[in-house]
């Protein structure tokens, strides 16, 4: 009876927590009837003698594990493995001597959880503990993650702030004197770093008695990129509406809305304070979920790609396949912007009946040719000739097939199977249109391709290039998830997975500052076209390394936060004031052709200060006619190794494709 | 004609630098006659037109490489490869546009150096450059180290301090405005980090015009652990003695003495200011080298092990071999200390003619038995019985063979092939002697072995244990060399080479603070010995995890410096006030049985502040009767992953050896 969003077709899983279990079958039947999806139960039977042993910090030497349920037969195997979460019972030690017994006790519970095939076990930690107590527990969890490789551990941490004390007042812990109380995210960050970003470690945020939270911007920056798998809501945080039904405050609703897109599940706990019992809570959460806004189409298209790492395309070196063409042709915004740019351009240029020569460089399967035809019709251009230049023979086949079936194409389109960099054009163009931009603008070698074509004099001295110029942008990124993904990225040809840029739809990630401009390129007609050289473009009159770039970017990051890399975008000026942008600040809304380009850092960097200066250096290096690559490093807050030095992990081939 | 130390038999290589080469054969003949070992020459002919192109920051677009020598035939191949160093000519760029041409120019020189098989090429950097200029050069070097894998690059950096400007006044560089001038070690640290601790990157410290340096303690802490391969001495820093011969000031001599044990070579440069030419400089350096103190014997014994990583011994799980026994038996100090302790002990205890029962637990090939016999003879103990307990059957064979040939042994020694943990002794001992300590005290499981023996009631209630107690010590370590060594440590059974402790004679390393005590163990008689249980010792009456330990240690480190790990030592109290120590502060001088135990960190940590707090946590974890291991992590200045969590990379087996 999982809650389903009426239009998005996404799911919300809601569970119910039991503090004690007298009969687990009863618990299960109860939530089945009510409609919850899962239960959380204690793994161990808390024995009275432990609780009373106050002299010893709540720890008894004879602490022996006794399961909370009589046997694994009480529930079916698939219920244990899919719908039951375990909660680990333990006391944080305040003395080193007590640790081995506590650790053994926790391991017995994990062993039992593993026997039951439970998906996840909760370990509650308390913001009142000293740093040393947290270090003991973090150490225990780091060891457990190694010895129980099939077990996921979820750290439960209360985010109520100063009201936290009530969280575990049923536990007999004592605060160790001296140590300062840690902030909730710092606590999680300690566990996470101690466990070295273990993929089986997640976090649950517990809201126990604060009905009207007022989370700061930093709160969301810190938590939204973390593996927050559960929000635990005590019934105490629910208000009553006029009919007496449980509801959440506005501020709670809006906090919840920020987390729901990250597939969190909700666990309800505490006493049911409504005559209908827990059903009213579930109903309300279902109602709330159904009121979440409907996703935009582009978001829906992008969902399967969330946090999925892709090596950047190399359309110059490799031929795109039919599926790739099809995906990109579906972009509802990109070709509209091109069409608009062409309309403005034709309006400006077409003053008589002279023929307008348009060259589409890299025509693919023709979307820009279509845009050119539509624009010319709209403006009423009488005389137009469109050259569709494409080096991929398979795409040329498509272009010719369109031409055969389309009389307008027959009249005005010339399909040429050519590499734009070496093509001897029969005439000069008024307008050159191309869509060679990658996620980072220049990373599919648009500068090299267009400049080679322009150097051959393809464009009239008063001609124009669409796009006319483009700039890449970068901003610092926090994404534990992507750090884990990259660490797990296996490719025997790549010496280090942290030294290549990835195209990725960043979902579990937070941008830590506004993007700053990085590399800029513009394409203007080459005026002196006297030397129609047969040499490759790399040795043309201008410097062979004119597309070398270096940029130093300094950001102010609001810490504490972990830095994992930099996200790259671009802004392109197509024509006039028509811009196409993947930069979040100036985004062309609804466009999905480009995901950000991620430049990872080989190690997570601590930005501890509330105003932490982050200085990034990036190079675009060129071996003319051979390859182009980026190198990057940090010098603040610390100096990192130069990533991808000499392009040893990743470079873009600028030599002619072997198949063209 | 290499300079050889008269008693140490170590070498000092001295070279001569030529700023220009008109005929390289001449240069070579000149140094051959004078007695130098190698030469340094420029790789490129500096062309006049580059130097004059001042508008462009000394950089001409047409900068074309021309070798300084006419061909590789000028010298024999083995001379190029062993006795010639190249100096790279370049200008630091102050604009990004100039970089590709400079980089190409440097690469041509490296290409040429590689063709000549030169061992090393110098790249001079200037402390006056801006950080950005250093970043450009560091980037260039990082790339070059990847593309020229056979080339070593040595960064030359002047340590004269504020007098540095004169260093490169023949270069046409301009200081880029704004950036602060960097400190010499920070500059090197930037290059080193950018190049990710590349093993082919080294550093040369250049002394150009400061005759009386006054290096601080921080200077030595920073530089002595670095790969300083050359000290470059300009003739200007030499003073004249009364006979007019070149000599170095006292302060220079003492600085030199600190570097010479690290196998630096010396390169002399500048104009010869003595009628005898460069020969007088060489003579003086030879004289100075011969005056270096003679090494101690223990130092000489240890030299082959400098910075050589060894996995710690596991004498409990594995049998030591004959070579290992032999090495350790040669220690001139250790057995003297044991003998002294036994003398004191016998003097205190032997009051009548009662038999004194001594048990040597882990007798090996008998050195402690010998020490016991010698001590008893010295004190005049009339009645003594020595049990030599050894689990290694091969060592037992040795013991029995000694017994056959030694009548004193026949009278008083009983050789038993037994595991001390399970031995049913025929009587109780007055004195138990053992040498089970590892580099970190407890890391060869002395606590487990002795306590198991004591738990079986081997010792009389008034008996004593030698050693009576021991404490491990730790201090923070900077050692780029050992970081490189560990990164290169290949063992298919170890998931991460940074998560195991190593026994290593640390040479290229600096302790960054005084060692602090870590784990403490003491061995006292077990008074209640009523239960002579047959169970394994782990389930004896006291807690099975009583040897679990945890320690948090905070150090103040004087930065800036890089932290690479922690060095471990121990102090043992044998008897009375007789101590045996590997802790540098209380060292038992001349003892070589133990090298420090190194706990590495998986990534170098920047300690930037002049007073940087470093907090280290270390656990000694125990699975009773199975294995024991250490886990460790940092929480200041940053939090690291828990190293060796659950002992997944390294643990010591405490189960019975399969062969015993």
JSON list of N, CA, C and O in Angstrom, two decimals, chain A residues 539-575:
[
{"chain": "A", "resi": 539, "resn": "UNK", "atom": "N", "xyz": [48.61, 24.09, -38.17]},
{"chain": "A", "resi": 539, "resn": "UNK", "atom": "CA", "xyz": [49.77, 24.91, -38.53]},
{"chain": "A", "resi": 539, "resn": "UNK", "atom": "C", "xyz": [49.34, 26.13, -39.34]},
{"chain": "A", "resi": 539, "resn": "UNK", "atom": "O", "xyz": [50.10, 26.64, -40.13]},
{"chain": "A", "resi": 540, "resn": "UNK", "atom": "N", "xyz": [48.12, 26.56, -39.15]},
{"chain": "A", "resi": 540, "resn": "UNK", "atom": "CA", "xyz": [47.68, 27.76, -39.86]},
{"chain": "A", "resi": 540, "resn": "UNK", "atom": "C", "xyz": [48.36, 28.98, -39.27]},
{"chain": "A", "resi": 540, "resn": "UNK", "atom": "O", "xyz": [49.10, 28.89, -38.29]},
{"chain": "A", "resi": 541, "resn": "UNK", "atom": "N", "xyz": [48.07, 30.12, -39.85]},
{"chain": "A", "resi": 541, "resn": "UNK", "atom": "CA", "xyz": [48.85, 31.31, -39.52]},
{"chain": "A", "resi": 541, "resn": "UNK", "atom": "C", "xyz": [48.82, 31.68, -38.03]},
{"chain": "A", "resi": 541, "resn": "UNK", "atom": "O", "xyz": [49.83, 32.07, -37.48]},
{"chain": "A", "resi": 542, "resn": "UNK", "atom": "N", "xyz": [47.67, 31.54, -37.38]},
{"chain": "A", "resi": 542, "resn": "UNK", "atom": "CA", "xyz": [47.65, 31.93, -35.97]},
{"chain": "A", "resi": 542, "resn": "UNK", "atom": "C", "xyz": [48.30, 30.84, -35.12]},
{"chain": "A", "resi": 542, "resn": "UNK", "atom": "O", "xyz": [48.56, 29.74, -35.58]},
{"chain": "A", "resi": 543, "resn": "UNK", "atom": "N", "xyz": [48.56, 31.17, -33.85]},
{"chain": "A", "resi": 543, "resn": "UNK", "atom": "CA", "xyz": [49.33, 30.27, -32.97]},
{"chain": "A", "resi": 543, "resn": "UNK", "atom": "C", "xyz": [48.69, 28.88, -32.87]},
{"chain": "A", "resi": 543, "resn": "UNK", "atom": "O", "xyz": [47.48, 28.76, -32.71]},
{"chain": "A", "resi": 544, "resn": "UNK", "atom": "N", "xyz": [49.51, 27.86, -32.95]},
{"chain": "A", "resi": 544, "resn": "UNK", "atom": "CA", "xyz": [48.94, 26.51, -32.88]},
{"chain": "A", "resi": 544, "resn": "UNK", "atom": "C", "xyz": [48.33, 26.21, -31.51]},
{"chain": "A", "resi": 544, "resn": "UNK", "atom": "O", "xyz": [47.54, 25.30, -31.37]},
{"chain": "A", "resi": 545, "resn": "UNK", "atom": "N", "xyz": [48.72, 26.96, -30.51]},
{"chain": "A", "resi": 545, "resn": "UNK", "atom": "CA", "xyz": [48.20, 26.71, -29.16]},
{"chain": "A", "resi": 545, "resn": "UNK", "atom": "C", "xyz": [47.23, 27.80, -28.75]},
{"chain": "A", "resi": 545, "resn": "UNK", "atom": "O", "xyz": [47.08, 28.08, -27.56]},
{"chain": "A", "resi": 546, "resn": "UNK", "atom": "N", "xyz": [46.53, 28.43, -29.73]},
{"chain": "A", "resi": 546, "resn": "UNK", "atom": "CA", "xyz": [45.70, 29.56, -29.35]},
{"chain": "A", "resi": 546, "resn": "UNK", "atom": "C", "xyz": [44.49, 29.13, -28.52]},
{"chain": "A", "resi": 546, "resn": "UNK", "atom": "O", "xyz": [43.84, 29.97, -27.92]},
{"chain": "A", "resi": 547, "resn": "UNK", "atom": "N", "xyz": [44.22, 27.84, -28.44]},
{"chain": "A", "resi": 547, "resn": "UNK", "atom": "CA", "xyz": [43.12, 27.39, -27.59]},
{"chain": "A", "resi": 547, "resn": "UNK", "atom": "C", "xyz": [43.58, 26.88, -26.25]},
{"chain": "A", "resi": 547, "resn": "UNK", "atom": "O", "xyz": [42.80, 26.30, -25.51]},
{"chain": "A", "resi": 548, "resn": "UNK", "atom": "N", "xyz": [44.87, 27.06, -25.96]},
{"chain": "A", "resi": 548, "resn": "UNK", "atom": "CA", "xyz": [45.35, 26.83, -24.59]},
{"chain": "A", "resi": 548, "resn": "UNK", "atom": "C", "xyz": [44.66, 27.83, -23.68]},
{"chain": "A", "resi": 548, "resn": "UNK", "atom": "O", "xyz": [44.46, 28.99, -24.05]},
{"chain": "A", "resi": 549, "resn": "UNK", "atom": "N", "xyz": [44.27, 27.38, -22.49]},
{"chain": "A", "resi": 549, "resn": "UNK", "atom": "CA", "xyz": [43.67, 28.30, -21.53]},
{"chain": "A", "resi": 549, "resn": "UNK", "atom": "C", "xyz": [44.16, 27.96, -20.14]},
{"chain": "A", "resi": 549, "resn": "UNK", "atom": "O", "xyz": [44.50, 26.79, -19.84]},
{"chain": "A", "resi": 550, "resn": "UNK", "atom": "N", "xyz": [44.19, 28.95, -19.29]},
{"chain": "A", "resi": 550, "resn": "UNK", "atom": "CA", "xyz": [44.44, 28.74, -17.87]},
{"chain": "A", "resi": 550, "resn": "UNK", "atom": "C", "xyz": [43.53, 29.67, -17.10]},
{"chain": "A", "resi": 550, "resn": "UNK", "atom": "O", "xyz": [43.32, 30.82, -17.51]},
{"chain": "A", "resi": 551, "resn": "UNK", "atom": "N", "xyz": [43.00, 29.19, -15.99]},
{"chain": "A", "resi": 551, "resn": "UNK", "atom": "CA", "xyz": [42.16, 30.04, -15.19]},
{"chain": "A", "resi": 551, "resn": "UNK", "atom": "C", "xyz": [42.31, 29.70, -13.72]},
{"chain": "A", "resi": 551, "resn": "UNK", "atom": "O", "xyz": [42.37, 28.54, -13.34]},
{"chain": "A", "resi": 552, "resn": "UNK", "atom": "N", "xyz": [42.41, 30.74, -12.92]},
{"chain": "A", "resi": 552, "resn": "UNK", "atom": "CA", "xyz": [42.45, 30.59, -11.47]},
{"chain": "A", "resi": 552, "resn": "UNK", "atom": "C", "xyz": [41.14, 31.15, -10.94]},
{"chain": "A", "resi": 552, "resn": "UNK", "atom": "O", "xyz": [40.78, 32.29, -11.23]},
{"chain": "A", "resi": 553, "resn": "UNK", "atom": "N", "xyz": [40.41, 30.35, -10.17]},
{"chain": "A", "resi": 553, "resn": "UNK", "atom": "CA", "xyz": [39.10, 30.77, -9.68]},
{"chain": "A", "resi": 553, "resn": "UNK", "atom": "C", "xyz": [39.07, 30.66, -8.16]},
{"chain": "A", "resi": 553, "resn": "UNK", "atom": "O", "xyz": [39.41, 29.61, -7.61]},
{"chain": "A", "resi": 554, "resn": "UNK", "atom": "N", "xyz": [38.67, 31.74, -7.51]},
{"chain": "A", "resi": 554, "resn": "UNK", "atom": "CA", "xyz": [38.57, 31.70, -6.05]},
{"chain": "A", "resi": 554, "resn": "UNK", "atom": "C", "xyz": [37.11, 31.85, -5.62]},
{"chain": "A", "resi": 554, "resn": "UNK", "atom": "O", "xyz": [36.41, 32.74, -6.10]},
{"chain": "A", "resi": 555, "resn": "UNK", "atom": "N", "xyz": [36.68, 30.95, -4.76]},
{"chain": "A", "resi": 555, "resn": "UNK", "atom": "CA", "xyz": [35.30, 30.95, -4.27]},
{"chain": "A", "resi": 555, "resn": "UNK", "atom": "C", "xyz": [35.30, 31.12, -2.76]},
{"chain": "A", "resi": 555, "resn": "UNK", "atom": "O", "xyz": [36.22, 30.69, -2.08]},
{"chain": "A", "resi": 556, "resn": "UNK", "atom": "N", "xyz": [34.24, 31.72, -2.26]},
{"chain": "A", "resi": 556, "resn": "UNK", "atom": "CA", "xyz": [34.01, 31.74, -0.82]},
{"chain": "A", "resi": 556, "resn": "UNK", "atom": "C", "xyz": [32.98, 30.66, -0.51]},
{"chain": "A", "resi": 556, "resn": "UNK", "atom": "O", "xyz": [31.85, 30.72, -0.98]},
{"chain": "A", "resi": 557, "resn": "UNK", "atom": "N", "xyz": [33.37, 29.68, 0.26]},
{"chain": "A", "resi": 557, "resn": "UNK", "atom": "CA", "xyz": [32.46, 28.58, 0.59]},
{"chain": "A", "resi": 557, "resn": "UNK", "atom": "C", "xyz": [32.04, 28.71, 2.05]},
{"chain": "A", "resi": 557, "resn": "UNK", "atom": "O", "xyz": [32.87, 28.97, 2.92]},
{"chain": "A", "resi": 558, "resn": "UNK", "atom": "N", "xyz": [30.77, 28.50, 2.27]},
{"chain": "A", "resi": 558, "resn": "UNK", "atom": "CA", "xyz": [30.21, 28.61, 3.61]},
{"chain": "A", "resi": 558, "resn": "UNK", "atom": "C", "xyz": [30.28, 27.24, 4.28]},
{"chain": "A", "resi": 558, "resn": "UNK", "atom": "O", "xyz": [29.47, 26.36, 4.01]},
{"chain": "A", "resi": 559, "resn": "UNK", "atom": "N", "xyz": [31.29, 27.05, 5.13]},
{"chain": "A", "resi": 559, "resn": "UNK", "atom": "CA", "xyz": [31.48, 25.77, 5.79]},
{"chain": "A", "resi": 559, "resn": "UNK", "atom": "C", "xyz": [30.81, 25.74, 7.15]},
{"chain": "A", "resi": 559, "resn": "UNK", "atom": "O", "xyz": [30.17, 26.71, 7.54]},
{"chain": "A", "resi": 560, "resn": "UNK", "atom": "N", "xyz": [30.95, 24.66, 7.91]},
{"chain": "A", "resi": 560, "resn": "UNK", "atom": "CA", "xyz": [31.70, 23.47, 7.54]},
{"chain": "A", "resi": 560, "resn": "UNK", "atom": "C", "xyz": [30.97, 22.61, 6.50]},
{"chain": "A", "resi": 560, "resn": "UNK", "atom": "O", "xyz": [29.76, 22.41, 6.60]},
{"chain": "A", "resi": 561, "resn": "UNK", "atom": "N", "xyz": [31.76, 22.13, 5.55]},
{"chain": "A", "resi": 561, "resn": "UNK", "atom": "CA", "xyz": [31.21, 21.28, 4.49]},
{"chain": "A", "resi": 561, "resn": "UNK", "atom": "C", "xyz": [32.38, 20.54, 3.85]},
{"chain": "A", "resi": 561, "resn": "UNK", "atom": "O", "xyz": [33.52, 20.97, 3.99]},
{"chain": "A", "resi": 562, "resn": "UNK", "atom": "N", "xyz": [32.10, 19.44, 3.19]},
{"chain": "A", "resi": 562, "resn": "UNK", "atom": "CA", "xyz": [33.14, 18.71, 2.48]},
{"chain": "A", "resi": 562, "resn": "UNK", "atom": "C", "xyz": [33.05, 19.07, 0.99]},
{"chain": "A", "resi": 562, "resn": "UNK", "atom": "O", "xyz": [31.97, 19.08, 0.41]},
{"chain": "A", "resi": 563, "resn": "UNK", "atom": "N", "xyz": [34.20, 19.28, 0.40]},
{"chain": "A", "resi": 563, "resn": "UNK", "atom": "CA", "xyz": [34.29, 19.61, -1.02]},
{"chain": "A", "resi": 563, "resn": "UNK", "atom": "C", "xyz": [34.76, 18.37, -1.78]},
{"chain": "A", "resi": 563, "resn": "UNK", "atom": "O", "xyz": [35.74, 17.75, -1.38]},
{"chain": "A", "resi": 564, "resn": "UNK", "atom": "N", "xyz": [34.05, 18.02, -2.85]},
{"chain": "A", "resi": 564, "resn": "UNK", "atom": "CA", "xyz": [34.41, 16.80, -3.59]},
{"chain": "A", "resi": 564, "resn": "UNK", "atom": "C", "xyz": [34.78, 17.05, -5.04]},
{"chain": "A", "resi": 564, "resn": "UNK", "atom": "O", "xyz": [35.23, 16.13, -5.73]},
{"chain": "A", "resi": 565, "resn": "UNK", "atom": "N", "xyz": [34.54, 18.26, -5.52]},
{"chain": "A", "resi": 565, "resn": "UNK", "atom": "CA", "xyz": [34.89, 18.51, -6.92]},
{"chain": "A", "resi": 565, "resn": "UNK", "atom": "C", "xyz": [34.27, 19.81, -7.38]},
{"chain": "A", "resi": 565, "resn": "UNK", "atom": "O", "xyz": [33.82, 20.63, -6.58]},
{"chain": "A", "resi": 566, "resn": "UNK", "atom": "N", "xyz": [34.27, 20.00, -8.69]},
{"chain": "A", "resi": 566, "resn": "UNK", "atom": "CA", "xyz": [33.74, 21.22, -9.29]},
{"chain": "A", "resi": 566, "resn": "UNK", "atom": "C", "xyz": [32.80, 20.84, -10.42]},
{"chain": "A", "resi": 566, "resn": "UNK", "atom": "O", "xyz": [33.10, 19.94, -11.21]},
{"chain": "A", "resi": 567, "resn": "UNK", "atom": "N", "xyz": [31.67, 21.56, -10.48]},
{"chain": "A", "resi": 567, "resn": "UNK", "atom": "CA", "xyz": [30.70, 21.30, -11.54]},
{"chain": "A", "resi": 567, "resn": "UNK", "atom": "C", "xyz": [30.87, 22.35, -12.63]},
{"chain": "A", "resi": 567, "resn": "UNK", "atom": "O", "xyz": [31.01, 23.54, -12.33]},
{"chain": "A", "resi": 568, "resn": "UNK", "atom": "N", "xyz": [30.89, 21.89, -13.86]},
{"chain": "A", "resi": 568, "resn": "UNK", "atom": "CA", "xyz": [31.12, 22.78, -14.99]},
{"chain": "A", "resi": 568, "resn": "UNK", "atom": "C", "xyz": [29.87, 22.95, -15.85]},
{"chain": "A", "resi": 568, "resn": "UNK", "atom": "O", "xyz": [29.10, 21.99, -16.05]},
{"chain": "A", "resi": 569, "resn": "UNK", "atom": "N", "xyz": [29.65, 24.16, -16.34]},
{"chain": "A", "resi": 569, "resn": "UNK", "atom": "CA", "xyz": [28.51, 24.51, -17.17]},
{"chain": "A", "resi": 569, "resn": "UNK", "atom": "C", "xyz": [29.00, 25.36, -18.33]},
{"chain": "A", "resi": 569, "resn": "UNK", "atom": "O", "xyz": [30.19, 25.63, -18.45]},
{"chain": "A", "resi": 570, "resn": "UNK", "atom": "N", "xyz": [28.06, 25.81, -19.17]},
{"chain": "A", "resi": 570, "resn": "UNK", "atom": "CA", "xyz": [28.46, 26.80, -20.18]},
{"chain": "A", "resi": 570, "resn": "UNK", "atom": "C", "xyz": [27.31, 27.75, -20.47]},
{"chain": "A", "resi": 570, "resn": "UNK", "atom": "O", "xyz": [26.14, 27.44, -20.22]},
{"chain": "A", "resi": 571, "resn": "UNK", "atom": "N", "xyz": [27.69, 28.91, -20.96]},
{"chain": "A", "resi": 571, "resn": "UNK", "atom": "CA", "xyz": [26.72, 29.85, -21.54]},
{"chain": "A", "resi": 571, "resn": "UNK", "atom": "C", "xyz": [27.20, 30.13, -22.95]},
{"chain": "A", "resi": 571, "resn": "UNK", "atom": "O", "xyz": [28.38, 30.40, -23.16]},
{"chain": "A", "resi": 572, "resn": "UNK", "atom": "N", "xyz": [26.27, 30.05, -23.92]},
{"chain": "A", "resi": 572, "resn": "UNK", "atom": "CA", "xyz": [26.63, 30.36, -25.30]},
{"chain": "A", "resi": 572, "resn": "UNK", "atom": "C", "xyz": [25.77, 31.52, -25.79]},
{"chain": "A", "resi": 572, "resn": "UNK", "atom": "O", "xyz": [24.56, 31.57, -25.53]},
{"chain": "A", "resi": 573, "resn": "UNK", "atom": "N", "xyz": [26.41, 32.42, -26.47]},
{"chain": "A", "resi": 573, "resn": "UNK", "atom": "CA", "xyz": [25.66, 33.49, -27.14]},
{"chain": "A", "resi": 573, "resn": "UNK", "atom": "C", "xyz": [25.45, 33.02, -28.57]},
{"chain": "A", "resi": 573, "resn": "UNK", "atom": "O", "xyz": [26.41, 32.91, -29.35]},
{"chain": "A", "resi": 574, "resn": "UNK", "atom": "N", "xyz": [24.17, 32.72, -28.90]},
{"chain": "A", "resi": 574, "resn": "UNK", "atom": "CA", "xyz": [23.92, 32.20, -30.24]},
{"chain": "A", "resi": 574, "resn": "UNK", "atom": "C", "xyz": [23.99, 33.36, -31.25]},
{"chain": "A", "resi": 574, "resn": "UNK", "atom": "O", "xyz": [24.78, 33.34, -32.19]},
{"chain": "A", "resi": 575, "resn": "UNK", "atom": "N", "xyz": [23.12, 34.36, -31.03]},
{"chain": "A", "resi": 575, "resn": "UNK", "atom": "CA", "xyz": [23.09, 35.51, -31.92]},
{"chain": "A", "resi": 575, "resn": "UNK", "atom": "C", "xyz": [22.36, 36.62, -31.19]},
{"chain": "A", "resi": 575, "resn": "UNK", "atom": "O", "xyz": [21.41, 36.35, -30.44]}
]
